Amino acid sequence: MLTVTQYQRGLAHYYGCYKGKIDGKAGPATKAAVKKFQKLRGLVQDGKYGPKTNAELVAVVKLIQAIVGVKQDGKCGPTTVAAIKAKQKAWGLVQDGICGPKFWGRYNGNGAATASGGSSAHFRKSEFKCKCGGRYCNGYPAGNTNAKLLNILEKIRAHYGRPVNIRSGQRCNRHNAQVGGNKNSSHKKGKAADIYIKGVCDTAAGRKQVVQLAYKYGAKYSYANTRQMGTSVHINV
Protein backbone atom coordinates (compact mmCIF):
# COMPACT_ATOMS: atom_id res chain seq x y z
CA MET A 1 0.00 0.00 0.00
CA LEU A 2 1.32 3.43 -0.96
CA THR A 3 1.89 5.97 1.81
CA VAL A 4 -0.21 9.15 1.87
CA THR A 5 2.73 11.11 0.48
CA GLN A 6 3.20 8.60 -2.32
CA TYR A 7 -0.42 8.54 -3.38
CA GLN A 8 -0.69 12.33 -3.15
CA ARG A 9 2.11 12.51 -5.71
CA GLY A 10 0.49 9.92 -7.93
CA LEU A 11 -2.85 11.73 -7.81
CA ALA A 12 -1.18 15.08 -8.51
CA HIS A 13 0.32 13.84 -11.76
CA TYR A 14 -2.74 11.94 -13.03
CA TYR A 15 -5.20 14.48 -14.45
CA GLY A 16 -4.14 16.83 -11.65
CA CYS A 17 -6.50 15.09 -9.24
CA TYR A 18 -4.59 16.44 -6.24
CA LYS A 19 -3.60 20.09 -6.27
CA GLY A 20 -2.59 20.64 -2.66
CA LYS A 21 0.72 20.50 -0.82
CA ILE A 22 2.43 17.11 -0.67
CA ASP A 23 2.31 16.89 3.13
CA GLY A 24 1.51 13.25 3.86
CA LYS A 25 -1.76 14.20 5.56
CA ALA A 26 -5.04 12.59 4.47
CA GLY A 27 -7.13 15.73 4.90
CA PRO A 28 -10.19 17.04 3.00
CA ALA A 29 -8.18 18.00 -0.12
CA THR A 30 -6.62 14.55 -0.29
CA LYS A 31 -9.99 12.85 0.17
CA ALA A 32 -11.47 15.00 -2.62
CA ALA A 33 -8.55 14.02 -4.87
CA VAL A 34 -9.13 10.34 -4.13
CA LYS A 35 -12.82 10.73 -5.04
CA LYS A 36 -11.90 12.44 -8.30
CA PHE A 37 -9.51 9.62 -9.16
CA GLN A 38 -12.12 7.02 -8.26
CA LYS A 39 -14.60 8.74 -10.55
CA LEU A 40 -12.13 8.86 -13.43
CA ARG A 41 -11.37 5.17 -13.03
CA GLY A 42 -14.94 3.95 -12.53
CA LEU A 43 -14.48 2.98 -8.87
CA VAL A 44 -16.85 3.49 -5.95
CA GLN A 45 -16.51 7.17 -5.06
CA ASP A 46 -16.16 7.06 -1.28
CA GLY A 47 -12.96 9.08 -0.94
CA LYS A 48 -11.32 6.24 0.98
CA TYR A 49 -7.88 5.15 -0.15
CA GLY A 50 -8.34 1.40 0.20
CA PRO A 51 -6.85 -1.67 -1.52
CA LYS A 52 -8.85 -1.30 -4.76
CA THR A 53 -7.99 2.38 -5.18
CA ASN A 54 -4.37 1.67 -4.32
CA ALA A 55 -4.16 -1.14 -6.88
CA GLU A 56 -5.71 1.10 -9.53
CA LEU A 57 -3.35 4.01 -8.86
CA VAL A 58 -0.29 1.75 -8.82
CA ALA A 59 -1.39 0.25 -12.15
CA VAL A 60 -1.92 3.70 -13.66
CA VAL A 61 1.47 4.97 -12.49
CA LYS A 62 3.17 1.82 -13.81
CA LEU A 63 1.55 2.41 -17.20
CA ILE A 64 2.77 6.01 -17.18
CA GLN A 65 6.25 4.84 -16.22
CA ALA A 66 6.23 2.34 -19.08
CA ILE A 67 5.21 5.09 -21.49
CA VAL A 68 7.94 7.49 -20.38
CA GLY A 69 10.61 4.82 -20.06
CA VAL A 70 11.50 4.59 -16.37
CA LYS A 71 11.42 1.84 -13.73
CA GLN A 72 7.86 0.59 -13.20
CA ASP A 73 7.46 0.59 -9.43
CA GLY A 74 4.09 2.37 -9.20
CA LYS A 75 5.56 5.30 -7.26
CA CYS A 76 5.44 8.73 -8.91
CA GLY A 77 8.73 10.18 -7.66
CA PRO A 78 11.05 12.88 -9.09
CA THR A 79 12.51 10.57 -11.75
CA THR A 80 9.05 9.71 -13.06
CA VAL A 81 7.92 13.34 -13.07
CA ALA A 82 11.06 14.41 -14.94
CA ALA A 83 10.47 11.66 -17.49
CA ILE A 84 6.85 12.76 -17.94
CA LYS A 85 8.01 16.31 -18.66
CA ALA A 86 10.61 15.03 -21.11
CA LYS A 87 7.95 13.03 -22.93
CA GLN A 88 5.64 16.04 -23.00
CA LYS A 89 8.44 18.10 -24.53
CA ALA A 90 9.08 15.44 -27.16
CA TRP A 91 5.37 15.38 -27.98
CA GLY A 92 5.09 19.18 -28.17
CA LEU A 93 2.89 19.45 -25.08
CA VAL A 94 2.98 21.80 -22.10
CA GLN A 95 5.65 20.44 -19.75
CA ASP A 96 3.69 20.44 -16.50
CA GLY A 97 4.27 16.82 -15.51
CA ILE A 98 0.55 16.11 -15.45
CA CYS A 99 -0.79 13.21 -17.49
CA GLY A 100 -4.09 14.66 -18.67
CA PRO A 101 -6.27 14.40 -21.81
CA LYS A 102 -3.59 15.67 -24.21
CA PHE A 103 -0.98 13.30 -22.80
CA TRP A 104 -3.26 10.28 -23.17
CA GLY A 105 -4.53 11.44 -26.53
CA ARG A 106 -0.96 11.70 -27.80
CA TYR A 107 -0.07 8.31 -26.33
CA ASN A 108 -3.05 6.75 -28.07
CA GLY A 109 -1.97 8.20 -31.39
CA ASN A 110 -4.67 10.87 -31.70
CA GLY A 111 -6.78 8.18 -33.33
CA ALA A 112 -9.85 10.41 -33.53
CA ALA A 113 -8.36 12.11 -36.54
CA THR A 114 -7.62 8.90 -38.41
CA ALA A 115 -10.99 7.16 -38.67
CA SER A 116 -11.60 6.03 -42.24
CA GLY A 117 -12.49 2.90 -44.16
CA GLY A 118 -14.35 1.49 -41.17
CA SER A 119 -11.28 1.51 -38.92
CA SER A 120 -9.15 3.90 -36.85
CA ALA A 121 -5.90 3.95 -34.90
CA HIS A 122 -7.06 1.46 -32.27
CA PHE A 123 -10.11 -0.19 -33.83
CA ARG A 124 -9.95 -2.70 -36.66
CA LYS A 125 -12.82 -2.97 -39.11
CA SER A 126 -13.24 -6.62 -38.15
CA GLU A 127 -14.05 -5.69 -34.54
CA PHE A 128 -17.42 -4.40 -35.74
CA LYS A 129 -18.25 -7.44 -37.89
CA CYS A 130 -21.80 -8.80 -37.55
CA LYS A 131 -21.85 -11.74 -35.15
CA CYS A 132 -24.15 -13.84 -37.30
CA GLY A 133 -20.95 -15.63 -38.28
CA GLY A 134 -21.56 -15.27 -42.01
CA ARG A 135 -24.85 -17.15 -41.89
CA TYR A 136 -26.96 -14.23 -43.07
CA CYS A 137 -24.55 -11.55 -44.36
CA ASN A 138 -20.95 -10.86 -45.31
CA GLY A 139 -20.29 -9.33 -41.89
CA TYR A 140 -20.65 -5.71 -42.93
CA PRO A 141 -24.27 -5.07 -43.93
CA ALA A 142 -23.73 -1.31 -43.52
CA GLY A 143 -20.35 -1.23 -45.25
CA ASN A 144 -17.86 0.77 -43.20
CA THR A 145 -18.58 1.59 -39.58
CA ASN A 146 -19.41 5.27 -39.15
CA ALA A 147 -16.32 7.50 -38.72
CA LYS A 148 -17.97 9.69 -36.08
CA LEU A 149 -18.66 6.64 -33.94
CA LEU A 150 -15.04 5.55 -34.28
CA ASN A 151 -13.87 9.02 -33.28
CA ILE A 152 -16.00 8.91 -30.12
CA LEU A 153 -14.64 5.49 -29.21
CA GLU A 154 -11.08 6.72 -29.72
CA LYS A 155 -11.69 9.65 -27.38
CA ILE A 156 -13.18 7.38 -24.73
CA ARG A 157 -10.17 5.08 -25.07
CA ALA A 158 -7.81 8.04 -24.69
CA HIS A 159 -9.69 9.24 -21.61
CA TYR A 160 -9.19 5.98 -19.75
CA GLY A 161 -5.93 4.90 -21.32
CA ARG A 162 -7.45 1.43 -21.66
CA PRO A 163 -8.59 -0.82 -24.51
CA VAL A 164 -12.27 -0.66 -25.49
CA ASN A 165 -13.84 -4.03 -26.28
CA ILE A 166 -16.53 -4.04 -28.99
CA ARG A 167 -19.19 -6.50 -27.88
CA SER A 168 -21.63 -5.70 -30.66
CA GLY A 169 -21.01 -3.63 -33.77
CA GLN A 170 -22.82 -4.05 -37.07
CA ARG A 171 -25.87 -6.30 -37.33
CA CYS A 172 -27.76 -7.67 -40.28
CA ASN A 173 -31.56 -7.79 -40.10
CA ARG A 174 -31.79 -11.42 -39.03
CA HIS A 175 -29.08 -11.25 -36.38
CA ASN A 176 -30.55 -8.03 -35.01
CA ALA A 177 -33.94 -9.73 -34.68
CA GLN A 178 -32.37 -12.75 -33.00
CA VAL A 179 -30.77 -10.64 -30.27
CA GLY A 180 -33.95 -8.63 -29.71
CA GLY A 181 -32.73 -5.41 -31.28
CA ASN A 182 -35.04 -2.58 -32.31
CA LYS A 183 -36.12 -2.92 -35.94
CA ASN A 184 -34.68 0.55 -36.59
CA SER A 185 -31.47 -0.19 -34.67
CA SER A 186 -28.45 1.95 -35.48
CA HIS A 187 -26.39 -1.26 -35.35
CA LYS A 188 -27.90 -2.09 -38.76
CA LYS A 189 -26.55 1.19 -40.13
CA GLY A 190 -23.01 0.87 -38.78
CA LYS A 191 -23.70 3.73 -36.40
CA ALA A 192 -23.77 1.92 -33.06
CA ALA A 193 -21.59 -0.17 -30.80
CA ASP A 194 -22.02 -1.89 -27.45
CA ILE A 195 -18.72 -1.59 -25.60
CA TYR A 196 -16.96 -2.86 -22.48
CA ILE A 197 -13.92 -1.39 -20.73
CA LYS A 198 -12.27 -3.64 -18.15
CA GLY A 199 -12.09 -2.02 -14.73
CA VAL A 200 -14.57 0.69 -15.72
CA CYS A 201 -17.72 -1.01 -16.97
CA ASP A 202 -17.73 -3.49 -14.09
CA THR A 203 -19.68 -1.04 -11.93
CA ALA A 204 -22.89 0.87 -12.53
CA ALA A 205 -21.09 4.12 -11.70
CA GLY A 206 -18.37 3.36 -14.23
CA ARG A 207 -20.89 2.59 -16.96
CA LYS A 208 -22.78 5.79 -16.17
CA GLN A 209 -19.57 7.76 -16.59
CA VAL A 210 -18.92 6.17 -19.99
CA VAL A 211 -22.42 7.22 -21.07
CA GLN A 212 -21.68 10.79 -19.97
CA LEU A 213 -18.41 10.78 -21.89
CA ALA A 214 -20.16 9.46 -25.00
CA TYR A 215 -22.56 12.41 -24.94
CA LYS A 216 -19.69 14.80 -24.23
CA TYR A 217 -17.89 13.57 -27.34
CA GLY A 218 -20.93 13.86 -29.61
CA ALA A 219 -23.04 10.70 -29.33
CA LYS A 220 -26.65 10.96 -30.42
CA TYR A 221 -27.75 8.40 -27.83
CA SER A 222 -26.10 6.29 -25.16
CA TYR A 223 -27.36 4.15 -22.31
CA ALA A 224 -26.37 1.40 -19.88
CA ASN A 225 -27.42 -0.27 -16.62
CA THR A 226 -30.35 -2.26 -17.96
CA ARG A 227 -30.81 -6.02 -17.56
CA GLN A 228 -30.30 -6.60 -21.28
CA MET A 229 -27.09 -4.55 -21.46
CA GLY A 230 -25.37 -6.16 -18.48
CA THR A 231 -21.89 -4.63 -18.20
CA SER A 232 -21.99 -3.15 -21.72
CA VAL A 233 -22.59 0.47 -22.72
CA HIS A 234 -24.51 1.31 -25.90
CA ILE A 235 -23.38 4.26 -28.02
CA ASN A 236 -24.82 5.44 -31.32
CA VAL A 237 -24.45 8.46 -33.59
PDB file of N, CA and C in Angstrom, residues 127-129 131 165-171 187 192-195:
ATOM      1  N   GLU A 127     -13.485  -5.717 -35.888  1.00  0.00           N
ATOM      2  CA  GLU A 127     -14.051  -5.695 -34.538  1.00  0.00           C
ATOM      3  C   GLU A 127     -15.544  -5.388 -34.552  1.00  0.00           C
ATOM      4  N   PHE A 128     -16.015  -4.792 -35.639  1.00  0.00           N
ATOM      5  CA  PHE A 128     -17.421  -4.399 -35.739  1.00  0.00           C
ATOM      6  C   PHE A 128     -18.230  -5.368 -36.612  1.00  0.00           C
ATOM      7  N   LYS A 129     -17.615  -6.466 -36.999  1.00  0.00           N
ATOM      8  CA  LYS A 129     -18.254  -7.438 -37.887  1.00  0.00           C
ATOM      9  C   LYS A 129     -19.492  -8.044 -37.242  1.00  0.00           C
ATOM     10  N   LYS A 131     -22.112 -10.478 -35.833  1.00  0.00           N
ATOM     11  CA  LYS A 131     -21.846 -11.739 -35.153  1.00  0.00           C
ATOM     12  C   LYS A 131     -22.760 -12.878 -35.602  1.00  0.00           C
ATOM     13  N   ASN A 165     -13.403  -2.792 -25.638  1.00  0.00           N
ATOM     14  CA  ASN A 165     -13.844  -4.026 -26.284  1.00  0.00           C
ATOM     15  C   ASN A 165     -15.192  -3.819 -26.963  1.00  0.00           C
ATOM     16  N   ILE A 166     -15.272  -4.165 -28.251  1.00  0.00           N
ATOM     17  CA  ILE A 166     -16.531  -4.039 -28.993  1.00  0.00           C
ATOM     18  C   ILE A 166     -17.309  -5.338 -28.849  1.00  0.00           C
ATOM     19  N   ARG A 167     -18.387  -5.297 -28.098  1.00  0.00           N
ATOM     20  CA  ARG A 167     -19.186  -6.503 -27.880  1.00  0.00           C
ATOM     21  C   ARG A 167     -20.232  -6.705 -28.967  1.00  0.00           C
ATOM     22  N   SER A 168     -20.686  -5.610 -29.549  1.00  0.00           N
ATOM     23  CA  SER A 168     -21.633  -5.700 -30.662  1.00  0.00           C
ATOM     24  C   SER A 168     -21.450  -4.485 -31.550  1.00  0.00           C
ATOM     25  N   GLY A 169     -21.188  -4.726 -32.823  1.00  0.00           N
ATOM     26  CA  GLY A 169     -21.005  -3.634 -33.774  1.00  0.00           C
ATOM     27  C   GLY A 169     -22.119  -3.649 -34.796  1.00  0.00           C
ATOM     28  N   GLN A 170     -21.793  -4.003 -36.024  1.00  0.00           N
ATOM     29  CA  GLN A 170     -22.815  -4.048 -37.067  1.00  0.00           C
ATOM     30  C   GLN A 170     -23.690  -5.300 -36.919  1.00  0.00           C
ATOM     31  N   ARG A 171     -24.935  -5.167 -37.360  1.00  0.00           N
ATOM     32  CA  ARG A 171     -25.865  -6.295 -37.326  1.00  0.00           C
ATOM     33  C   ARG A 171     -26.689  -6.330 -38.609  1.00  0.00           C
ATOM     34  N   HIS A 187     -27.374  -0.200 -35.081  1.00  0.00           N
ATOM     35  CA  HIS A 187     -26.391  -1.256 -35.349  1.00  0.00           C
ATOM     36  C   HIS A 187     -26.480  -1.691 -36.814  1.00  0.00           C
ATOM     37  N   ALA A 192     -23.646   2.227 -34.479  1.00  0.00           N
ATOM     38  CA  ALA A 192     -23.769   1.917 -33.056  1.00  0.00           C
ATOM     39  C   ALA A 192     -22.784   0.834 -32.644  1.00  0.00           C
ATOM     40  N   ALA A 193     -22.451   0.863 -31.371  1.00  0.00           N
ATOM     41  CA  ALA A 193     -21.589  -0.173 -30.798  1.00  0.00           C
ATOM     42  C   ALA A 193     -21.935  -0.349 -29.328  1.00  0.00           C
ATOM     43  N   ASP A 194     -21.892  -1.582 -28.875  1.00  0.00           N
ATOM     44  CA  ASP A 194     -22.015  -1.886 -27.454  1.00  0.00           C
ATOM     45  C   ASP A 194     -20.605  -2.208 -26.982  1.00  0.00           C
ATOM     46  N   ILE A 195     -20.125  -1.475 -25.998  1.00  0.00           N
ATOM     47  CA  ILE A 195     -18.720  -1.594 -25.604  1.00  0.00           C
ATOM     48  C   ILE A 195     -18.538  -2.011 -24.150  1.00  0.00           C
TER      49      ILE A 195
END
